[in-house]
């Protein structure tokens, strides 16, 4: 048989692979890294058909507990994926050729990417493994709605498994202020208004949005956190910070709980990083982790702020222009670092960084 590389596909002879008995194809594919599957689609029709079968993909992909999530990096040209377990990087050539022209990854969840352009009405759900996609319908227009850049209203998404569904949060601005909060439902292929009574809050910017269970949370640049509740916005006080200094906050969810990553620069060049969990029953925050100083020094940079992202059980921290990513597993309490490519890149003049991604289950996105 033809020689192969580390992932079993390095120097494939397509004619040899095509003659393999169909009954052993599933065994081979289930043992190969998923990025090899992207290339193997070209080998034969039988393999391409199998790689589009959601039942096979569900059983052949590892569970979330099998390892750390993958790390997606948007370079100046191609999309590149880094395996946090092995430290190896692979370019998503086919994916980059389709989505590398003006698109960026806005959010990820369970193997699905939310892609968008500068035009707020151009948004796609994409599964890079099976190449299926769904274009989201435009948000309903307001009479006095202003055209704003896409990053002025961050979007987030959540994948539900029973029944299989994808929900996306969309924020609509009018006259420079947040006016309505929408949720897109994949099964209904439509946007639903969940709050249209936010003009009184005078929101002119939202730093991030989040779906936790049936709740939507909005974090403002002024470090105010709001829960969208019955078409109202209810403020949730954040943990009290008694020190003066620069503070970076990021909200995420873990196992159905609202989480907060808090970074504080006081007197040292590196931040003090804490992780908090919100107790919805008592309306209080509990500090569950603090980054050891030997890892916090990796975030030492007086000019650049650090980015936080979470997927599955893993939280990642990294400074722009840094080549080290600090990672933490919320279940095992393990901290570790990964040397990698430059974390930062530019999208339409805005500096962005990579997103953690855990491929947990393959969803087929098709025409509604």
CSV table of C-alpha atoms in Angstrom, one decimal:
chain,number,residue,atom,x,y,z
A,1,UNK,CA,0.0,0.0,0.0
A,2,UNK,CA,1.1,3.6,-0.6
A,3,UNK,CA,3.1,5.3,2.2
A,4,UNK,CA,1.1,7.3,4.7
A,5,UNK,CA,1.9,10.2,7.0
A,6,UNK,CA,1.2,10.6,10.7
A,7,UNK,CA,-2.5,10.8,10.2
A,8,UNK,CA,-2.6,7.9,7.7
A,9,UNK,CA,-3.1,10.0,4.6
A,10,UNK,CA,0.2,11.6,3.9
A,11,UNK,CA,1.0,10.1,0.4
A,12,UNK,CA,-2.2,8.3,-0.5
A,13,UNK,CA,-2.5,6.6,-3.8
A,14,UNK,CA,-6.2,7.3,-4.5
A,15,UNK,CA,-6.6,4.2,-6.8
A,16,UNK,CA,-5.3,1.9,-4.0
A,17,UNK,CA,-7.6,3.5,-1.4
A,18,UNK,CA,-10.6,3.3,-3.8
A,19,UNK,CA,-10.2,-0.5,-4.2
A,20,UNK,CA,-10.4,-1.1,-0.5
A,21,UNK,CA,-13.5,-3.3,0.5
A,22,UNK,CA,-16.4,-1.1,1.6
A,23,UNK,CA,-16.8,-3.1,4.8
A,24,UNK,CA,-13.5,-2.0,6.2
A,25,UNK,CA,-13.9,1.7,5.3
A,26,UNK,CA,-15.8,2.6,8.5
A,27,UNK,CA,-13.1,1.0,10.7
A,28,UNK,CA,-10.3,3.0,8.9
A,29,UNK,CA,-12.2,6.3,9.0
A,30,UNK,CA,-13.1,6.0,12.7
A,31,UNK,CA,-9.4,5.7,13.6
A,32,UNK,CA,-8.2,8.7,11.6
A,33,UNK,CA,-8.1,12.3,12.8
A,34,UNK,CA,-11.1,14.2,11.6
A,35,UNK,CA,-9.1,16.6,9.4
A,36,UNK,CA,-8.0,13.6,7.4
A,37,UNK,CA,-11.6,12.9,6.6
A,38,UNK,CA,-11.8,16.2,4.9
A,39,UNK,CA,-9.2,15.1,2.4
A,40,UNK,CA,-10.5,11.5,2.1
A,41,UNK,CA,-13.8,12.8,0.6
A,42,UNK,CA,-12.0,12.9,-2.7
A,43,UNK,CA,-11.0,9.3,-2.6
A,44,UNK,CA,-14.2,7.6,-3.6
A,45,UNK,CA,-17.9,8.0,-3.7
A,46,UNK,CA,-18.4,5.3,-1.0
A,47,UNK,CA,-16.2,7.2,1.4
A,48,UNK,CA,-17.9,10.5,0.7
A,49,UNK,CA,-21.3,8.9,1.3
A,50,UNK,CA,-20.2,7.5,4.6
A,51,UNK,CA,-18.7,10.8,5.8
A,52,UNK,CA,-22.1,12.4,5.2
A,53,UNK,CA,-23.9,9.8,7.4
A,54,UNK,CA,-24.8,11.4,10.7
A,55,UNK,CA,-25.1,8.0,12.5
A,56,UNK,CA,-21.5,7.0,11.5
A,57,UNK,CA,-20.1,10.4,12.4
A,58,UNK,CA,-21.8,10.3,15.8
A,59,UNK,CA,-20.2,7.0,16.7
A,60,UNK,CA,-16.8,7.6,15.1
A,61,UNK,CA,-16.1,10.9,16.8
A,62,UNK,CA,-14.7,11.1,20.4
A,63,UNK,CA,-16.9,12.2,23.3
A,64,UNK,CA,-16.2,15.6,24.9
A,65,UNK,CA,-14.4,13.8,27.8
A,66,UNK,CA,-11.9,12.2,25.3
A,67,UNK,CA,-9.6,15.3,25.4
A,68,UNK,CA,-9.3,19.0,25.2
A,69,UNK,CA,-11.1,21.0,22.5
A,70,UNK,CA,-9.4,21.9,19.3
A,71,UNK,CA,-8.2,25.4,18.8
A,72,UNK,CA,-9.3,27.4,15.7
A,73,UNK,CA,-7.0,30.1,14.6
A,74,UNK,CA,-8.0,32.6,11.8
A,75,UNK,CA,-4.8,33.6,10.2
A,76,UNK,CA,-4.4,36.5,7.7
A,77,UNK,CA,-5.1,34.0,4.9
A,78,UNK,CA,-6.2,30.4,5.8
A,79,UNK,CA,-8.1,29.0,8.7
A,80,UNK,CA,-5.8,26.8,10.8
A,81,UNK,CA,-6.7,24.2,13.4
A,82,UNK,CA,-4.4,23.3,16.3
A,83,UNK,CA,-4.9,20.1,18.4
A,84,UNK,CA,-4.4,21.1,22.0
A,85,UNK,CA,-3.6,17.4,22.9
A,86,UNK,CA,-0.8,17.0,20.4
A,87,UNK,CA,0.3,20.5,19.6
A,88,UNK,CA,0.0,19.8,15.8
A,89,UNK,CA,-1.5,22.4,13.4
A,90,UNK,CA,-3.3,21.7,10.2
A,91,UNK,CA,-4.6,24.1,7.6
A,92,UNK,CA,-8.3,23.7,6.6
A,93,UNK,CA,-7.6,24.3,2.9
A,94,UNK,CA,-11.0,23.4,1.5
A,95,UNK,CA,-12.8,25.3,4.2
A,96,UNK,CA,-10.5,28.4,3.8
A,97,UNK,CA,-11.0,28.5,0.1
A,98,UNK,CA,-14.8,28.7,0.6
A,99,UNK,CA,-15.0,30.9,3.7
A,100,UNK,CA,-11.7,32.7,3.8
A,101,UNK,CA,-12.9,35.6,1.7
A,102,UNK,CA,-14.3,38.2,4.1
A,103,UNK,CA,-15.9,35.7,6.6
A,104,UNK,CA,-15.0,35.3,10.2
A,105,UNK,CA,-15.9,32.7,12.9
A,106,UNK,CA,-18.3,34.5,15.3
A,107,UNK,CA,-19.1,31.5,17.5
A,108,UNK,CA,-18.6,27.8,17.8
A,109,UNK,CA,-20.6,25.0,19.5
A,110,UNK,CA,-20.6,21.2,19.1
A,111,UNK,CA,-18.7,21.2,15.9
A,112,UNK,CA,-20.7,24.0,14.2
A,113,UNK,CA,-19.4,27.4,13.2
A,114,UNK,CA,-21.4,30.6,13.1
A,115,UNK,CA,-19.8,32.6,10.2
A,116,UNK,CA,-20.6,36.2,9.4
A,117,UNK,CA,-19.4,39.1,7.2
A,118,UNK,CA,-19.4,42.8,7.7
A,119,UNK,CA,-23.0,42.9,6.4
A,120,UNK,CA,-25.1,42.1,9.5
A,121,UNK,CA,-27.6,40.2,7.3
A,122,UNK,CA,-25.0,37.7,6.0
A,123,UNK,CA,-24.7,34.9,8.6
A,124,UNK,CA,-24.2,31.2,8.1
A,125,UNK,CA,-24.2,28.1,10.3
A,126,UNK,CA,-21.5,25.8,8.9
A,127,UNK,CA,-20.4,22.3,9.7
A,128,UNK,CA,-16.8,22.1,8.3
A,129,UNK,CA,-16.6,18.3,8.5
A,130,UNK,CA,-19.7,17.4,6.4
A,131,UNK,CA,-19.7,20.7,4.5
A,132,UNK,CA,-23.4,21.3,5.2
A,133,UNK,CA,-24.5,24.9,5.8
A,134,UNK,CA,-27.6,27.0,6.6
A,135,UNK,CA,-27.9,30.7,5.8
A,136,UNK,CA,-29.8,32.5,8.6
A,137,UNK,CA,-32.7,34.8,7.5
A,138,UNK,CA,-32.1,38.5,8.0
A,139,UNK,CA,-33.3,40.1,11.3
A,140,UNK,CA,-36.6,41.9,10.9
A,141,UNK,CA,-36.0,45.5,10.1
A,142,UNK,CA,-37.0,48.4,12.2
A,143,UNK,CA,-38.2,51.6,10.6
A,144,UNK,CA,-35.4,53.7,12.0
A,145,UNK,CA,-32.8,50.9,12.1
A,146,UNK,CA,-29.2,52.0,11.4
A,147,UNK,CA,-26.8,49.9,9.4
A,148,UNK,CA,-24.1,48.9,11.9
A,149,UNK,CA,-21.0,46.7,11.5
A,150,UNK,CA,-21.5,43.1,12.5
A,151,UNK,CA,-19.2,43.2,15.5
A,152,UNK,CA,-21.3,46.0,17.1
A,153,UNK,CA,-23.8,43.3,18.1
A,154,UNK,CA,-21.9,40.1,19.1
A,155,UNK,CA,-23.8,36.9,18.4
A,156,UNK,CA,-23.6,33.6,20.3
A,157,UNK,CA,-25.1,30.2,19.7
A,158,UNK,CA,-26.1,27.0,21.5
A,159,UNK,CA,-26.5,23.5,20.1
A,160,UNK,CA,-29.3,21.4,21.7
A,161,UNK,CA,-29.3,17.6,21.3
A,162,UNK,CA,-32.8,16.5,22.3
A,163,UNK,CA,-34.3,17.4,19.9
A,164,UNK,CA,-31.3,18.4,17.7
A,165,UNK,CA,-31.5,22.2,17.3
A,166,UNK,CA,-29.3,25.3,17.1
A,167,UNK,CA,-30.2,28.6,18.6
A,168,UNK,CA,-28.5,31.9,17.9
A,169,UNK,CA,-28.8,35.2,19.7
A,170,UNK,CA,-29.0,38.4,17.6
A,171,UNK,CA,-29.0,41.9,18.9
A,172,UNK,CA,-30.7,44.7,17.0
A,173,UNK,CA,-29.7,48.4,17.4
A,174,UNK,CA,-31.6,51.5,16.4
A,175,UNK,CA,-30.3,55.1,16.6
A,176,UNK,CA,-27.1,53.7,18.1
A,177,UNK,CA,-28.9,51.9,21.0
A,178,UNK,CA,-29.8,48.3,21.6
A,179,UNK,CA,-33.5,47.9,20.9
A,180,UNK,CA,-34.4,44.2,20.6
A,181,UNK,CA,-33.1,40.8,21.4
A,182,UNK,CA,-33.8,38.0,19.1
A,183,UNK,CA,-33.2,34.2,19.1
A,184,UNK,CA,-33.0,32.2,15.9
A,185,UNK,CA,-34.4,28.7,16.0
A,186,UNK,CA,-33.0,26.2,13.5
A,187,UNK,CA,-36.0,24.0,13.5
A,188,UNK,CA,-38.4,26.8,12.8
A,189,UNK,CA,-35.8,28.7,10.7
A,190,UNK,CA,-37.0,32.0,12.0
A,191,UNK,CA,-36.1,34.8,14.5
A,192,UNK,CA,-38.2,35.2,17.6
A,193,UNK,CA,-38.3,38.4,19.7
A,194,UNK,CA,-37.4,37.6,23.3
A,195,UNK,CA,-37.1,41.2,24.5
A,196,UNK,CA,-38.3,44.5,22.9
A,197,UNK,CA,-38.2,46.7,26.0
A,198,UNK,CA,-34.5,47.6,26.3
A,199,UNK,CA,-34.5,51.1,25.0
A,200,UNK,CA,-34.8,52.5,28.5
A,201,UNK,CA,-31.4,50.9,29.4
A,202,UNK,CA,-29.7,53.1,26.8
A,203,UNK,CA,-27.4,50.3,25.7
A,204,UNK,CA,-25.0,51.6,23.1
A,205,UNK,CA,-22.7,48.5,23.1
A,206,UNK,CA,-22.8,44.9,24.3
A,207,UNK,CA,-19.5,43.2,24.9
A,208,UNK,CA,-20.8,39.7,24.7
A,209,UNK,CA,-24.0,37.6,24.8
A,210,UNK,CA,-24.6,34.1,26.1
A,211,UNK,CA,-27.3,31.4,26.2
A,212,UNK,CA,-27.5,29.3,29.3
A,213,UNK,CA,-30.4,26.9,29.4
A,214,UNK,CA,-33.4,29.1,28.4
A,215,UNK,CA,-31.8,32.3,29.6
A,216,UNK,CA,-29.9,34.9,27.7
A,217,UNK,CA,-27.3,37.1,29.3
A,218,UNK,CA,-25.8,40.4,28.1
A,219,UNK,CA,-22.5,41.8,29.3
A,220,UNK,CA,-21.8,45.5,28.6
A,221,UNK,CA,-18.3,47.2,28.2
A,222,UNK,CA,-19.0,48.9,31.5
A,223,UNK,CA,-19.1,45.5,33.3
A,224,UNK,CA,-22.9,45.4,33.8
A,225,UNK,CA,-24.5,41.9,33.4
A,226,UNK,CA,-28.1,41.6,32.5
A,227,UNK,CA,-30.4,38.6,32.2
A,228,UNK,CA,-33.2,38.7,29.6
A,229,UNK,CA,-36.3,37.7,31.6
A,230,UNK,CA,-39.8,37.8,30.3
A,231,UNK,CA,-39.1,40.7,27.9
A,232,UNK,CA,-37.3,42.6,30.7
A,233,UNK,CA,-33.6,43.0,31.5
A,234,UNK,CA,-32.7,42.2,35.1
A,235,UNK,CA,-29.3,43.2,36.3
A,236,UNK,CA,-27.1,40.6,38.0
A,237,UNK,CA,-24.5,42.2,40.2
A,238,UNK,CA,-21.0,41.0,39.4
A,239,UNK,CA,-18.5,39.9,42.1
A,240,UNK,CA,-17.2,42.9,44.0
A,241,UNK,CA,-13.7,44.0,43.0
A,242,UNK,CA,-12.2,45.9,45.9
A,243,UNK,CA,-9.0,46.7,44.0
A,244,UNK,CA,-8.4,49.5,41.6
A,245,UNK,CA,-7.0,48.5,38.2
A,246,UNK,CA,-7.8,47.3,34.8
A,247,UNK,CA,-10.4,44.5,34.8
A,248,UNK,CA,-11.2,42.1,32.0
A,249,UNK,CA,-14.4,40.0,32.3
A,250,UNK,CA,-15.8,37.2,30.1
A,251,UNK,CA,-19.0,35.2,30.6
A,252,UNK,CA,-19.4,31.6,29.5
A,253,UNK,CA,-21.4,28.5,30.5
A,254,UNK,CA,-20.3,25.2,31.9
A,255,UNK,CA,-22.7,22.3,32.5
A,256,UNK,CA,-25.7,24.6,32.5
A,257,UNK,CA,-24.2,27.2,34.9
A,258,UNK,CA,-23.3,30.8,34.2
A,259,UNK,CA,-19.6,31.3,34.6
A,260,UNK,CA,-17.4,34.4,34.8
A,261,UNK,CA,-13.7,34.8,34.1
A,262,UNK,CA,-12.2,37.8,35.8
A,263,UNK,CA,-8.8,39.2,35.1
A,264,UNK,CA,-7.4,42.1,37.2
A,265,UNK,CA,-4.2,44.0,36.9
A,266,UNK,CA,-3.2,45.6,40.2
A,267,UNK,CA,0.5,46.1,41.0
A,268,UNK,CA,2.0,43.3,38.9
A,269,UNK,CA,2.6,43.2,35.1
A,270,UNK,CA,0.6,40.1,34.9
A,271,UNK,CA,-3.1,39.8,35.8
A,272,UNK,CA,-4.8,38.0,38.7
A,273,UNK,CA,-7.2,35.6,37.0
A,274,UNK,CA,-10.2,34.1,38.8
A,275,UNK,CA,-13.1,31.9,37.7
A,276,UNK,CA,-16.6,32.3,39.3
A,277,UNK,CA,-19.8,30.3,39.1
A,278,UNK,CA,-23.2,31.9,39.5
A,279,UNK,CA,-25.7,30.3,41.9
A,280,UNK,CA,-29.1,31.1,40.4
A,281,UNK,CA,-31.0,29.9,43.4
A,282,UNK,CA,-29.4,32.2,45.9
A,283,UNK,CA,-28.4,34.9,43.4
A,284,UNK,CA,-24.7,34.9,44.4
A,285,UNK,CA,-21.3,34.2,43.0
A,286,UNK,CA,-18.8,31.6,44.1
A,287,UNK,CA,-15.1,31.7,43.3
A,288,UNK,CA,-14.0,28.3,42.2
A,289,UNK,CA,-10.5,28.8,40.7
A,290,UNK,CA,-7.6,31.2,40.7
A,291,UNK,CA,-4.9,30.9,38.1
A,292,UNK,CA,-1.5,30.0,39.7
A,293,UNK,CA,1.1,32.8,39.3
A,294,UNK,CA,3.4,30.6,37.3
A,295,UNK,CA,0.8,30.5,34.6
A,296,UNK,CA,-0.4,34.0,35.0
A,297,UNK,CA,3.0,35.3,34.1
A,298,UNK,CA,2.4,33.9,30.6
A,299,UNK,CA,-0.2,36.6,30.2
A,300,UNK,CA,2.2,39.3,31.2
A,301,UNK,CA,1.9,42.1,28.6
A,302,UNK,CA,1.5,45.7,29.5
A,303,UNK,CA,0.2,46.8,26.1
A,304,UNK,CA,-2.2,43.9,25.1
A,305,UNK,CA,-5.3,42.6,26.8
A,306,UNK,CA,-5.9,38.9,27.0
A,307,UNK,CA,-8.8,37.0,25.4
A,308,UNK,CA,-10.8,34.3,27.2
A,309,UNK,CA,-12.8,31.5,25.5
A,310,UNK,CA,-14.4,28.3,26.8
A,311,UNK,CA,-15.7,25.1,25.2
A,312,UNK,CA,-16.7,22.0,26.9
A,313,UNK,CA,-14.7,21.6,30.1
A,314,UNK,CA,-11.8,23.7,29.0
A,315,UNK,CA,-11.1,27.5,29.4
A,316,UNK,CA,-8.4,29.1,27.4
A,317,UNK,CA,-6.5,32.4,28.1
A,318,UNK,CA,-4.1,34.2,25.8
A,319,UNK,CA,-2.7,37.7,25.1
A,320,UNK,CA,-2.7,39.2,21.7
A,321,UNK,CA,0.7,38.8,20.0
A,322,UNK,CA,1.5,36.0,22.4
A,323,UNK,CA,2.6,32.6,21.3
A,324,UNK,CA,1.5,30.9,24.6
A,325,UNK,CA,-2.0,29.8,25.5
A,326,UNK,CA,-2.9,29.0,29.1
A,327,UNK,CA,-5.5,26.3,29.5
A,328,UNK,CA,-7.6,25.0,32.4
A,329,UNK,CA,-9.8,22.0,32.7
A,330,UNK,CA,-12.8,22.8,35.0
A,331,UNK,CA,-13.4,19.1,35.8
A,332,UNK,CA,-9.8,17.9,36.5
A,333,UNK,CA,-8.6,21.3,37.9
A,334,UNK,CA,-5.5,20.9,35.7
A,335,UNK,CA,-3.6,24.0,34.3
A,336,UNK,CA,-1.2,23.8,31.4
A,337,UNK,CA,0.2,25.9,28.6
A,338,UNK,CA,0.6,25.4,24.8
A,339,UNK,CA,3.1,27.0,22.5
A,340,UNK,CA,1.4,28.0,19.3
A,341,UNK,CA,1.3,30.4,16.4
A,342,UNK,CA,0.6,34.1,16.9
A,343,UNK,CA,-2.8,34.3,18.5
A,344,UNK,CA,-3.8,37.6,16.9
A,345,UNK,CA,-5.0,38.4,13.4
A,346,UNK,CA,-6.9,41.1,11.6
A,347,UNK,CA,-10.4,41.0,10.3
A,348,UNK,CA,-11.5,44.2,8.5
A,349,UNK,CA,-9.1,46.2,10.6
A,350,UNK,CA,-10.3,44.7,13.9
A,351,UNK,CA,-8.0,42.4,15.9
A,352,UNK,CA,-9.4,39.1,16.8
A,353,UNK,CA,-8.1,35.8,18.2
A,354,UNK,CA,-8.8,32.1,18.0
A,355,UNK,CA,-11.8,30.3,19.3
A,356,UNK,CA,-11.8,27.0,21.2
A,357,UNK,CA,-13.8,24.3,19.5
A,358,UNK,CA,-14.8,20.8,20.6
A,359,UNK,CA,-16.1,18.5,17.9
A,360,UNK,CA,-18.6,16.5,19.9
A,361,UNK,CA,-21.3,15.5,17.4
A,362,UNK,CA,-21.9,15.9,13.7
A,363,UNK,CA,-25.1,17.8,12.7
A,364,UNK,CA,-26.4,17.9,9.2
A,365,UNK,CA,-27.4,21.5,8.2
A,366,UNK,CA,-29.6,21.6,5.2
A,367,UNK,CA,-32.3,23.5,3.4
A,368,UNK,CA,-35.2,24.3,5.8
